[in-house]
mmCIF file of C-alpha atoms in Angstrom:
data_model
loop_
_atom_site.group_PDB
_atom_site.id
_atom_site.type_symbol
_atom_site.label_atom_id
_atom_site.label_comp_id
_atom_site.label_asym_id
_atom_site.label_seq_id
_atom_site.Cartn_x
_atom_site.Cartn_y
_atom_site.Cartn_z
ATOM 1 C CA UNK K 1 13.320 41.062 43.013
ATOM 2 C CA UNK K 2 13.309 38.988 39.808
ATOM 3 C CA UNK K 3 13.124 40.087 36.212
ATOM 4 C CA UNK K 4 11.089 38.266 33.616
ATOM 5 C CA UNK K 5 12.520 35.261 31.813
ATOM 6 C CA UNK K 6 14.627 36.355 28.808
ATOM 7 C CA UNK K 7 12.601 36.266 25.603
ATOM 8 C CA UNK K 8 15.043 35.743 22.737
ATOM 9 C CA UNK K 9 13.554 35.650 19.253
ATOM 10 C CA UNK K 10 14.303 32.960 16.701
ATOM 11 C CA UNK K 11 16.054 35.579 14.561
ATOM 12 C CA UNK K 12 18.432 36.510 17.379
ATOM 13 C CA UNK K 13 19.117 32.846 18.097
ATOM 14 C CA UNK K 14 19.995 32.379 14.403
ATOM 15 C CA UNK K 15 22.467 35.261 14.676
ATOM 16 C CA UNK K 16 23.969 33.809 17.857
ATOM 17 C CA UNK K 17 24.289 30.291 16.422
ATOM 18 C CA UNK K 18 26.124 31.627 13.368
ATOM 19 C CA UNK K 19 28.577 33.625 15.494
ATOM 20 C CA UNK K 20 31.596 31.351 15.908
ATOM 21 C CA UNK K 21 33.120 33.702 18.475
ATOM 22 C CA UNK K 22 30.142 33.008 20.741
ATOM 23 C CA UNK K 23 29.037 29.436 20.092
ATOM 24 C CA UNK K 24 31.649 26.707 20.397
ATOM 25 C CA UNK K 25 31.305 23.104 19.105
ATOM 26 C CA UNK K 26 30.536 21.745 22.587
ATOM 27 C CA UNK K 27 27.739 24.303 22.994
ATOM 28 C CA UNK K 28 26.166 23.122 19.758
ATOM 29 C CA UNK K 29 26.588 19.514 20.878
ATOM 30 C CA UNK K 30 24.481 20.205 23.981
ATOM 31 C CA UNK K 31 21.722 21.854 21.923
ATOM 32 C CA UNK K 32 21.780 19.123 19.275
ATOM 33 C CA UNK K 33 21.679 16.371 21.897
ATOM 34 C CA UNK K 34 18.641 17.956 23.517
ATOM 35 C CA UNK K 35 17.042 18.323 20.099
ATOM 36 C CA UNK K 36 17.422 14.572 19.520
ATOM 37 C CA UNK K 37 15.597 13.623 22.729
ATOM 38 C CA UNK K 38 11.912 13.041 23.357
ATOM 39 C CA UNK K 39 10.275 16.392 24.236
ATOM 40 C CA UNK K 40 13.727 17.994 23.724
ATOM 41 C CA UNK K 41 14.433 17.756 27.443
ATOM 42 C CA UNK K 42 16.908 16.100 29.801
ATOM 43 C CA UNK K 43 18.851 16.637 33.015
ATOM 44 C CA UNK K 44 22.487 17.737 32.920
ATOM 45 C CA UNK K 45 23.407 14.263 34.211
ATOM 46 C CA UNK K 46 21.627 12.561 31.307
ATOM 47 C CA UNK K 47 23.168 14.961 28.791
ATOM 48 C CA UNK K 48 26.656 14.262 30.113
ATOM 49 C CA UNK K 49 26.074 10.507 29.956
ATOM 50 C CA UNK K 50 24.781 10.631 26.363
ATOM 51 C CA UNK K 51 27.544 12.931 25.131
ATOM 52 C CA UNK K 52 30.216 10.966 26.969
ATOM 53 C CA UNK K 53 31.445 13.595 29.426
ATOM 54 C CA UNK K 54 32.489 12.558 32.909
ATOM 55 C CA UNK K 55 29.746 14.365 34.837
ATOM 56 C CA UNK K 56 27.081 17.067 34.705
ATOM 57 C CA UNK K 57 29.533 19.848 35.609
ATOM 58 C CA UNK K 58 30.810 19.887 32.044
ATOM 59 C CA UNK K 59 27.293 20.545 30.753
ATOM 60 C CA UNK K 60 26.508 23.221 33.331
ATOM 61 C CA UNK K 61 29.873 24.914 32.792
ATOM 62 C CA UNK K 62 29.378 25.113 29.005
ATOM 63 C CA UNK K 63 25.883 26.579 29.384
ATOM 64 C CA UNK K 64 27.039 29.225 31.862
ATOM 65 C CA UNK K 65 30.095 30.093 29.745
ATOM 66 C CA UNK K 66 27.990 30.618 26.639
ATOM 67 C CA UNK K 67 25.529 32.759 28.571
ATOM 68 C CA UNK K 68 28.326 35.019 29.785
ATOM 69 C CA UNK K 69 29.752 35.438 26.292
ATOM 70 C CA UNK K 70 26.324 36.331 24.918
ATOM 71 C CA UNK K 71 25.852 38.992 27.624
ATOM 72 C CA UNK K 72 29.069 40.725 26.578
ATOM 73 C CA UNK K 73 27.821 41.139 23.028
ATOM 74 C CA UNK K 74 24.033 41.399 23.311
ATOM 75 C CA UNK K 75 21.845 43.492 25.581
ATOM 76 C CA UNK K 76 19.528 40.789 26.939
ATOM 77 C CA UNK K 77 17.685 41.053 30.236
ATOM 78 C CA UNK K 78 18.484 38.278 32.670
ATOM 79 C CA UNK K 79 16.517 36.519 35.336
ATOM 80 C CA UNK K 80 17.862 37.350 38.776
ATOM 81 C CA UNK K 81 17.250 35.247 41.853
ATOM 82 C CA UNK K 82 16.243 36.668 45.223
ATOM 83 C CA UNK K 83 19.888 36.534 46.343
ATOM 84 C CA UNK K 84 20.998 38.642 43.359
ATOM 85 C CA UNK K 85 22.641 35.855 41.386
ATOM 86 C CA UNK K 86 21.764 35.525 37.724
ATOM 87 C CA UNK K 87 20.286 32.667 35.773
ATOM 88 C CA UNK K 88 22.176 32.068 32.563
ATOM 89 C CA UNK K 89 20.616 28.764 31.522
ATOM 90 C CA UNK K 90 17.194 30.295 30.846
ATOM 91 C CA UNK K 91 18.525 32.128 27.787
ATOM 92 C CA UNK K 92 18.194 28.789 26.038
ATOM 93 C CA UNK K 93 15.879 26.586 28.097
ATOM 94 C CA UNK K 94 12.765 26.416 30.156
ATOM 95 C CA UNK K 95 13.233 24.205 33.177
ATOM 96 C CA UNK K 96 11.603 22.322 36.004
ATOM 97 C CA UNK K 97 12.496 19.884 38.765
ATOM 98 C CA UNK K 98 11.691 16.197 38.471
ATOM 99 C CA UNK K 99 12.475 14.862 41.916
ATOM 100 C CA UNK K 100 16.028 15.942 42.647
ATOM 101 C CA UNK K 101 16.909 16.366 38.966
ATOM 102 C CA UNK K 102 16.607 19.693 37.170
ATOM 103 C CA UNK K 103 15.333 19.195 33.625
ATOM 104 C CA UNK K 104 16.417 21.487 30.786
ATOM 105 C CA UNK K 105 13.892 21.873 27.949
ATOM 106 C CA UNK K 106 14.917 23.457 24.658
ATOM 107 C CA UNK K 107 13.059 26.713 23.959
ATOM 108 C CA UNK K 108 10.889 26.587 20.801
ATOM 109 C CA UNK K 109 12.685 29.635 19.359
ATOM 110 C CA UNK K 110 16.080 27.932 19.753
ATOM 111 C CA UNK K 111 14.716 24.718 18.251
ATOM 112 C CA UNK K 112 13.474 26.627 15.190
ATOM 113 C CA UNK K 113 16.774 28.500 14.904
ATOM 114 C CA UNK K 114 18.744 25.228 14.954
ATOM 115 C CA UNK K 115 16.542 23.928 12.144
ATOM 116 C CA UNK K 116 16.850 27.131 10.098
ATOM 117 C CA UNK K 117 20.638 27.039 10.412
ATOM 118 C CA UNK K 118 20.725 23.456 9.093
ATOM 119 C CA UNK K 119 22.115 22.129 12.379
ATOM 120 C CA UNK K 120 19.544 19.354 12.800
ATOM 121 C CA UNK K 121 19.530 17.656 9.383
ATOM 122 C CA UNK K 122 21.556 14.590 10.385
ATOM 123 C CA UNK K 123 20.399 14.338 13.987
ATOM 124 C CA UNK K 124 18.950 10.968 14.938
ATOM 125 C CA UNK K 125 16.426 10.618 17.771
ATOM 126 C CA UNK K 126 17.715 9.177 21.033
ATOM 127 C CA UNK K 127 15.718 7.484 23.768
ATOM 128 C CA UNK K 128 16.923 7.784 27.362
ATOM 129 C CA UNK K 129 16.559 4.555 29.290
ATOM 130 C CA UNK K 130 18.075 4.035 32.705
ATOM 131 C CA UNK K 131 18.341 0.736 34.592
ATOM 132 C CA UNK K 132 17.300 0.041 38.182
ATOM 133 C CA UNK K 133 17.882 -2.795 40.630
ATOM 134 C CA UNK K 134 14.957 -3.943 42.777
ATOM 135 C CA UNK K 135 15.266 -6.467 45.607
ATOM 136 C CA UNK K 136 13.254 -9.210 47.249
ATOM 137 C CA UNK K 137 14.182 -10.469 50.702
ATOM 138 C CA UNK K 138 12.336 -13.739 51.485
ATOM 139 C CA UNK K 139 13.231 -13.314 55.168
ATOM 140 C CA UNK K 140 11.044 -10.211 55.263
ATOM 141 C CA UNK K 141 8.373 -11.163 52.717
ATOM 142 C CA UNK K 142 8.081 -14.945 52.647
ATOM 143 C CA UNK K 143 4.539 -15.177 51.314
ATOM 144 C CA UNK K 144 5.787 -15.210 47.729
ATOM 145 C CA UNK K 145 7.302 -18.697 48.154
ATOM 146 C CA UNK K 146 6.079 -19.929 51.561
ATOM 147 C CA UNK K 147 4.805 -23.519 51.015
ATOM 148 C CA UNK K 148 2.258 -23.002 53.813
ATOM 149 C CA UNK K 149 0.631 -20.294 51.741
ATOM 150 C CA UNK K 150 -0.320 -20.160 48.108
ATOM 151 C CA UNK K 151 2.902 -20.088 46.033
ATOM 152 C CA UNK K 152 2.312 -16.717 44.400
ATOM 153 C CA UNK K 153 5.584 -16.745 42.519
ATOM 154 C CA UNK K 154 4.539 -19.921 40.711
ATOM 155 C CA UNK K 155 1.229 -18.296 39.774
ATOM 156 C CA UNK K 156 3.131 -15.270 38.481
ATOM 157 C CA UNK K 157 5.482 -17.494 36.472
ATOM 158 C CA UNK K 158 2.517 -19.362 35.030
ATOM 159 C CA UNK K 159 0.859 -16.072 34.041
ATOM 160 C CA UNK K 160 4.079 -14.957 32.356
ATOM 161 C CA UNK K 161 4.346 -18.262 30.524
ATOM 162 C CA UNK K 162 0.743 -18.060 29.284
ATOM 163 C CA UNK K 163 0.522 -14.361 28.415
ATOM 164 C CA UNK K 164 4.115 -13.285 27.838
ATOM 165 C CA UNK K 165 4.212 -10.827 30.721
ATOM 166 C CA UNK K 166 3.300 -10.331 34.350
ATOM 167 C CA UNK K 167 2.967 -6.967 36.072
ATOM 168 C CA UNK K 168 3.913 -6.588 39.737
ATOM 169 C CA UNK K 169 4.164 -3.669 42.149
ATOM 170 C CA UNK K 170 7.554 -3.049 43.774
ATOM 171 C CA UNK K 171 8.947 -0.482 46.201
ATOM 172 C CA UNK K 172 11.382 2.013 44.694
ATOM 173 C CA UNK K 173 13.954 4.156 46.441
ATOM 174 C CA UNK K 174 14.736 6.113 43.257
ATOM 175 C CA UNK K 175 11.133 7.276 42.924
ATOM 176 C CA UNK K 176 12.228 10.839 42.209
ATOM 177 C CA UNK K 177 14.140 9.939 39.042
ATOM 178 C CA UNK K 178 12.719 6.692 37.653
ATOM 179 C CA UNK K 179 10.573 6.892 34.500
ATOM 180 C CA UNK K 180 8.158 4.583 32.673
ATOM 181 C CA UNK K 181 10.177 2.606 30.131
ATOM 182 C CA UNK K 182 13.251 2.258 32.341
ATOM 183 C CA UNK K 183 14.824 -1.199 32.620
ATOM 184 C CA UNK K 184 14.246 -3.191 35.815
ATOM 185 C CA UNK K 185 16.154 -6.122 37.317
ATOM 186 C CA UNK K 186 15.048 -8.007 40.441
ATOM 187 C CA UNK K 187 17.573 -9.540 42.851
ATOM 188 C CA UNK K 188 17.061 -11.919 45.756
ATOM 189 C CA UNK K 189 18.852 -10.792 48.923
ATOM 190 C CA UNK K 190 18.952 -11.850 52.571
ATOM 191 C CA UNK K 191 19.348 -15.590 52.002
ATOM 192 C CA UNK K 192 20.964 -17.863 49.467
ATOM 193 C CA UNK K 193 20.867 -18.113 46.577
ATOM 194 C CA UNK K 194 21.458 -14.386 46.201
ATOM 195 C CA UNK K 195 21.397 -12.785 42.792
ATOM 196 C CA UNK K 196 19.238 -11.677 39.858
ATOM 197 C CA UNK K 197 16.221 -13.809 38.949
ATOM 198 C CA UNK K 198 13.902 -11.484 37.007
ATOM 199 C CA UNK K 199 13.935 -8.627 34.502
ATOM 200 C CA UNK K 200 11.441 -6.311 32.853
ATOM 201 C CA UNK K 201 10.547 -2.658 32.408
ATOM 202 C CA UNK K 202 8.894 0.036 34.505
ATOM 203 C CA UNK K 203 5.379 0.784 33.228
ATOM 204 C CA UNK K 204 4.101 3.414 35.680
ATOM 205 C CA UNK K 205 4.988 6.674 37.322
ATOM 206 C CA UNK K 206 5.922 6.256 41.021
ATOM 207 C CA UNK K 207 2.988 6.234 43.449
ATOM 208 C CA UNK K 208 2.436 5.739 47.182
ATOM 209 C CA UNK K 209 1.152 2.424 48.541
ATOM 210 C CA UNK K 210 0.923 0.772 51.950
ATOM 211 C CA UNK K 211 4.059 -0.868 53.315
ATOM 212 C CA UNK K 212 4.216 -4.661 52.780
ATOM 213 C CA UNK K 213 4.339 -5.266 56.557
ATOM 214 C CA UNK K 214 0.895 -3.740 57.031
ATOM 215 C CA UNK K 215 2.324 -0.839 59.036
ATOM 216 C CA UNK K 216 0.392 2.397 58.877
ATOM 217 C CA UNK K 217 2.765 4.065 56.445
ATOM 218 C CA UNK K 218 3.049 4.498 52.695
ATOM 219 C CA UNK K 219 6.088 3.799 50.537
ATOM 220 C CA UNK K 220 6.798 4.832 46.919
ATOM 221 C CA UNK K 221 6.289 2.046 44.389
ATOM 222 C CA UNK K 222 6.235 1.459 40.651
ATOM 223 C CA UNK K 223 4.629 -1.170 38.451
ATOM 224 C CA UNK K 224 7.080 -3.470 36.677
ATOM 225 C CA UNK K 225 6.135 -5.548 33.646
ATOM 226 C CA UNK K 226 8.398 -8.591 33.889
ATOM 227 C CA UNK K 227 9.523 -10.413 30.750
ATOM 228 C CA UNK K 228 11.537 -13.021 32.671
ATOM 229 C CA UNK K 229 10.823 -14.474 36.118
ATOM 230 C CA UNK K 230 12.559 -17.485 37.682
ATOM 231 C CA UNK K 231 11.857 -19.272 40.978
ATOM 232 C CA UNK K 232 15.115 -19.131 42.982
ATOM 233 C CA UNK K 233 13.988 -22.145 45.039
ATOM 234 C CA UNK K 234 13.691 -24.356 41.948
ATOM 235 C CA UNK K 235 15.799 -22.838 39.193
ATOM 236 C CA UNK K 236 19.318 -21.442 38.809
ATOM 237 C CA UNK K 237 19.664 -17.671 39.035
ATOM 238 C CA UNK K 238 22.446 -15.237 38.125
ATOM 239 C CA UNK K 239 24.270 -15.262 41.462
ATOM 240 C CA UNK K 240 26.315 -12.433 42.929
ATOM 241 C CA UNK K 241 29.467 -14.518 42.392
ATOM 242 C CA UNK K 242 28.900 -14.237 38.639
ATOM 243 C CA UNK K 243 28.581 -10.465 38.948
ATOM 244 C CA UNK K 244 31.940 -9.854 40.622
ATOM 245 C CA UNK K 245 33.962 -9.053 37.507
ATOM 246 C CA UNK K 246 34.767 -6.129 35.211
ATOM 247 C CA UNK K 247 32.458 -3.137 35.503
ATOM 248 C CA UNK K 248 29.871 -5.379 37.169
ATOM 249 C CA UNK K 249 31.981 -5.395 40.337
ATOM 250 C CA UNK K 250 31.409 -1.632 40.658
ATOM 251 C CA UNK K 251 27.731 -2.189 41.484
ATOM 252 C CA UNK K 252 26.265 -3.363 44.797
ATOM 253 C CA UNK K 253 24.042 -6.321 43.911
ATOM 254 C CA UNK K 254 22.568 -6.927 47.377
ATOM 255 C CA UNK K 255 21.537 -3.425 48.497
ATOM 256 C CA UNK K 256 19.442 -2.678 51.572
ATOM 257 C CA UNK K 257 16.977 -0.607 49.538
ATOM 258 C CA UNK K 258 14.886 -1.609 46.531
ATOM 259 C CA UNK K 259 14.832 0.359 43.294
ATOM 260 C CA UNK K 260 18.338 1.802 43.228
ATOM 261 C CA UNK K 261 20.014 3.087 40.077
ATOM 262 C CA UNK K 262 22.356 0.771 38.173
ATOM 263 C CA UNK K 263 25.480 2.593 37.029
ATOM 264 C CA UNK K 264 25.346 3.430 33.283
ATOM 265 C CA UNK K 265 28.749 1.821 32.672
ATOM 266 C CA UNK K 266 27.449 -1.364 34.316
ATOM 267 C CA UNK K 267 24.040 -1.623 32.599
ATOM 268 C CA UNK K 268 25.264 -2.850 29.187
ATOM 269 C CA UNK K 269 27.515 -5.490 30.733
ATOM 270 C CA UNK K 270 24.634 -6.628 32.928
ATOM 271 C CA UNK K 271 22.369 -7.043 29.891
ATOM 272 C CA UNK K 272 25.037 -9.164 28.212
ATOM 273 C CA UNK K 273 25.702 -11.261 31.317
ATOM 274 C CA UNK K 274 21.967 -11.783 31.925
ATOM 275 C CA UNK K 275 21.435 -12.789 28.299
ATOM 276 C CA UNK K 276 24.311 -15.262 28.330
ATOM 277 C CA UNK K 277 23.118 -16.747 31.633
ATOM 278 C CA UNK K 278 19.584 -17.301 30.365
ATOM 279 C CA UNK K 279 20.827 -18.579 27.029
ATOM 280 C CA UNK K 280 22.932 -21.316 28.636
ATOM 281 C CA UNK K 281 20.387 -22.480 31.239
ATOM 282 C CA UNK K 282 17.985 -25.357 30.662
ATOM 283 C CA UNK K 283 15.105 -23.621 32.416
ATOM 284 C CA UNK K 284 11.489 -24.675 32.153
ATOM 285 C CA UNK K 285 10.303 -21.278 30.874
ATOM 286 C CA UNK K 286 12.331 -19.913 28.012
ATOM 287 C CA UNK K 287 12.550 -16.106 28.154
ATOM 288 C CA UNK K 288 13.248 -16.171 24.433
ATOM 289 C CA UNK K 289 9.847 -17.523 23.468
ATOM 290 C CA UNK K 290 8.040 -14.799 21.613
ATOM 291 C CA UNK K 291 5.558 -13.052 23.864
ATOM 292 C CA UNK K 292 2.418 -11.966 22.110
ATOM 293 C CA UNK K 293 0.428 -8.788 22.333
ATOM 294 C CA UNK K 294 -2.575 -9.458 20.132
ATOM 295 C CA UNK K 295 -4.658 -6.643 18.724
ATOM 296 C CA UNK K 296 -7.995 -7.442 17.053
ATOM 297 C CA UNK K 297 -9.184 -5.113 14.315
ATOM 298 C CA UNK K 298 -11.985 -5.283 11.759
ATOM 299 C CA UNK K 299 -11.922 -4.688 8.009
ATOM 300 C CA UNK K 300 -14.406 -1.980 7.001
ATOM 301 C CA UNK K 301 -17.588 -3.407 5.512
ATOM 302 C CA UNK K 302 -16.872 -6.923 6.720
ATOM 303 C CA UNK K 303 -17.291 -8.914 9.897
ATOM 304 C CA UNK K 304 -13.959 -10.637 9.284
ATOM 305 C CA UNK K 305 -11.656 -10.504 12.278
ATOM 306 C CA UNK K 306 -8.002 -9.682 11.637
ATOM 307 C CA UNK K 307 -5.544 -10.594 14.354
ATOM 308 C CA UNK K 308 -2.189 -8.842 14.417
ATOM 309 C CA UNK K 309 0.474 -10.238 16.709
ATOM 310 C CA UNK K 310 3.393 -8.123 17.895
ATOM 311 C CA UNK K 311 6.503 -9.968 18.988
ATOM 312 C CA UNK K 312 8.955 -8.616 21.548
ATOM 313 C CA UNK K 313 12.254 -10.288 22.359
ATOM 314 C CA UNK K 314 15.072 -10.148 24.809
ATOM 315 C CA UNK K 315 16.616 -6.660 24.655
ATOM 316 C CA UNK K 316 20.167 -7.929 24.352
ATOM 317 C CA UNK K 317 19.319 -10.489 21.635
ATOM 318 C CA UNK K 318 17.545 -7.861 19.523
ATOM 319 C CA UNK K 319 20.378 -5.376 19.966
ATOM 320 C CA UNK K 320 23.065 -7.903 18.998
ATOM 321 C CA UNK K 321 21.089 -8.983 15.928
ATOM 322 C CA UNK K 322 20.690 -5.404 14.724
ATOM 323 C CA UNK K 323 24.278 -4.507 15.545
ATOM 324 C CA UNK K 324 25.353 -7.297 13.196
ATOM 325 C CA UNK K 325 22.798 -6.965 10.365
ATOM 326 C CA UNK K 326 21.757 -3.315 10.574
ATOM 327 C CA UNK K 327 18.249 -1.871 10.208
ATOM 328 C CA UNK K 328 17.412 -2.692 6.581
ATOM 329 C CA UNK K 329 14.939 -5.463 5.806
ATOM 330 C CA UNK K 330 16.623 -8.820 5.112
ATOM 331 C CA UNK K 331 13.948 -9.582 2.520
ATOM 332 C CA UNK K 332 13.291 -6.396 0.526
ATOM 333 C CA UNK K 333 16.181 -4.216 1.788
ATOM 334 C CA UNK K 334 13.783 -1.411 2.793
ATOM 335 C CA UNK K 335 15.289 1.146 5.199
ATOM 336 C CA UNK K 336 12.855 3.218 7.274
ATOM 337 C CA UNK K 337 15.530 5.805 8.028
ATOM 338 C CA UNK K 338 16.381 6.334 4.351
ATOM 339 C CA UNK K 339 12.704 6.714 3.454
ATOM 340 C CA UNK K 340 11.348 8.611 6.482
ATOM 341 C CA UNK K 341 14.488 10.339 7.752
ATOM 342 C CA UNK K 342 14.988 10.610 11.507
ATOM 343 C CA UNK K 343 11.393 9.435 12.092
ATOM 344 C CA UNK K 344 12.408 5.972 10.878
ATOM 345 C CA UNK K 345 15.704 5.820 12.786
ATOM 346 C CA UNK K 346 16.289 2.294 14.169
ATOM 347 C CA UNK K 347 12.759 1.153 13.310
ATOM 348 C CA UNK K 348 12.556 -2.492 12.203
ATOM 349 C CA UNK K 349 11.059 -5.818 13.288
ATOM 350 C CA UNK K 350 13.163 -8.809 14.302
ATOM 351 C CA UNK K 351 12.175 -12.179 12.823
ATOM 352 C CA UNK K 352 12.935 -15.561 14.378
ATOM 353 C CA UNK K 353 14.133 -18.061 11.778
ATOM 354 C CA UNK K 354 12.805 -21.001 13.794
ATOM 355 C CA UNK K 355 9.036 -21.266 14.175
ATOM 356 C CA UNK K 356 8.081 -20.456 17.763
ATOM 357 C CA UNK K 357 5.731 -23.432 18.092
ATOM 358 C CA UNK K 358 8.643 -25.815 17.462
ATOM 359 C CA UNK K 359 10.927 -24.290 20.079
ATOM 360 C CA UNK K 360 11.455 -26.647 23.006
ATOM 361 C CA UNK K 361 12.238 -25.601 26.550
ATOM 362 C CA UNK K 362 15.946 -26.220 26.122
ATOM 363 C CA UNK K 363 16.124 -24.018 22.999
ATOM 364 C CA UNK K 364 18.896 -21.399 23.101
ATOM 365 C CA UNK K 365 18.814 -18.325 20.896
ATOM 366 C CA UNK K 366 21.886 -17.150 19.017
ATOM 367 C CA UNK K 367 21.166 -13.527 17.941
ATOM 368 C CA UNK K 368 23.346 -13.773 14.831
ATOM 369 C CA UNK K 369 22.286 -17.225 13.625
ATOM 370 C CA UNK K 370 18.618 -17.237 14.648
ATOM 371 C CA UNK K 371 17.348 -13.655 14.217
ATOM 372 C CA UNK K 372 17.025 -11.314 11.224
ATOM 373 C CA UNK K 373 15.775 -7.730 10.784
ATOM 374 C CA UNK K 374 12.667 -7.526 8.578
ATOM 375 C CA UNK K 375 10.174 -4.772 7.793
ATOM 376 C CA UNK K 376 6.604 -5.228 9.141
ATOM 377 C CA UNK K 377 5.209 -5.978 5.676
ATOM 378 C CA UNK K 378 7.690 -8.760 4.962
ATOM 379 C CA UNK K 379 7.319 -10.016 8.537
ATOM 380 C CA UNK K 380 3.582 -10.428 7.975
ATOM 381 C CA UNK K 381 4.141 -12.196 4.671
ATOM 382 C CA UNK K 382 6.671 -14.594 6.208
ATOM 383 C CA UNK K 383 3.985 -15.664 8.686
ATOM 384 C CA UNK K 384 1.194 -15.735 6.098
ATOM 385 C CA UNK K 385 1.392 -19.528 6.031
ATOM 386 C CA UNK K 386 2.192 -22.258 8.527
ATOM 387 C CA UNK K 387 5.005 -23.162 8.695
ATOM 388 C CA UNK K 388 6.302 -19.687 7.845
ATOM 389 C CA UNK K 389 8.104 -18.960 4.610
ATOM 390 C CA UNK K 390 11.863 -18.725 4.718
ATOM 391 C CA UNK K 391 13.499 -15.426 3.881
ATOM 392 C CA UNK K 392 14.864 -16.879 0.609
ATOM 393 C CA UNK K 393 11.420 -18.175 -0.354
ATOM 394 C CA UNK K 394 9.868 -14.745 0.143
ATOM 395 C CA UNK K 395 12.704 -13.147 -1.837
ATOM 396 C CA UNK K 396 11.907 -15.497 -4.722
ATOM 397 C CA UNK K 397 8.221 -14.580 -4.554
ATOM 398 C CA UNK K 398 9.101 -10.880 -4.779
ATOM 399 C CA UNK K 399 11.578 -11.502 -7.596
ATOM 400 C CA UNK K 400 9.204 -13.629 -9.644
ATOM 401 C CA UNK K 401 6.035 -11.728 -8.767
#
């Protein structure tokens, strides 16, 4: 027989949080980390990875330990399972399963108590993004490059070149844990050259679709929006030989299944290696050309069309630029975080110093020399004329305006 879920008031949570004999620094770190995340929820595995602990057992152990200490001091009813064991995590969280992962979600009363105790003032929002490795075996699915059929990969590359993105459906073994927004890499396996030849992001929840062979069975898939796609038959790719070093050697790059998780300690090194590979290759489609997502709006009371273009760049290039220059505007020095608090944390545009139309196919981006952080207003003003203003020219306009 089970009891009802413990209902702890905000006032009692405030008392508990202020009791240093009960709540230890690591306990607060778990709560504050959850507070910083979208929807204030995460699995114990994700929490451990963000905090920097070796595995989820540290998170689970801290939660259970705190629950036991609270029970010794406060008379709070617990939830008991059918086998008589007690749930201690639901003092603090609601929870649900997402695939094989159990997700902790911060209770509203605890969230309010953290805020009232001043424990959230300097917390910056964090976005969880995992990376996954998908595979293509031309020995099993040759239609993509078979010269006797329509060369679909070339059509996909052409679409990417013309529109800045191409969205494809791919089977995914990790369908129980993958999320929209996760990073995706695509590797060729089965025949040489073997290695990574595409990258992008997951843009759908997993769904069931018919097996590629036409067999009467469904397999889990996701939609991937690719930002880079090379033809392994015509262009160099990042081969497995280049991935056999450092942390990269800890990952299997030619797995039997598609859509497997890339180890967190490997993902950053992979981004860097992929960036450096693309940067040094004279490929016919430059993944560093700005891809456009154009939104058309109308000014009230006028039929004038206003086109706003949003530019997205290589993840590694953007990150390296911002690591070097920070998140204040290079023109007006505006900081979204200083003005808006945590809402503006790490919000900024990245401006390319060289006009996109003049970039040739062999152009190679250097994140420090070629990119600068700018606020959206200054970014728009830089591109108000053709060719764009330089950053110094816009600074002079502001100074003399």
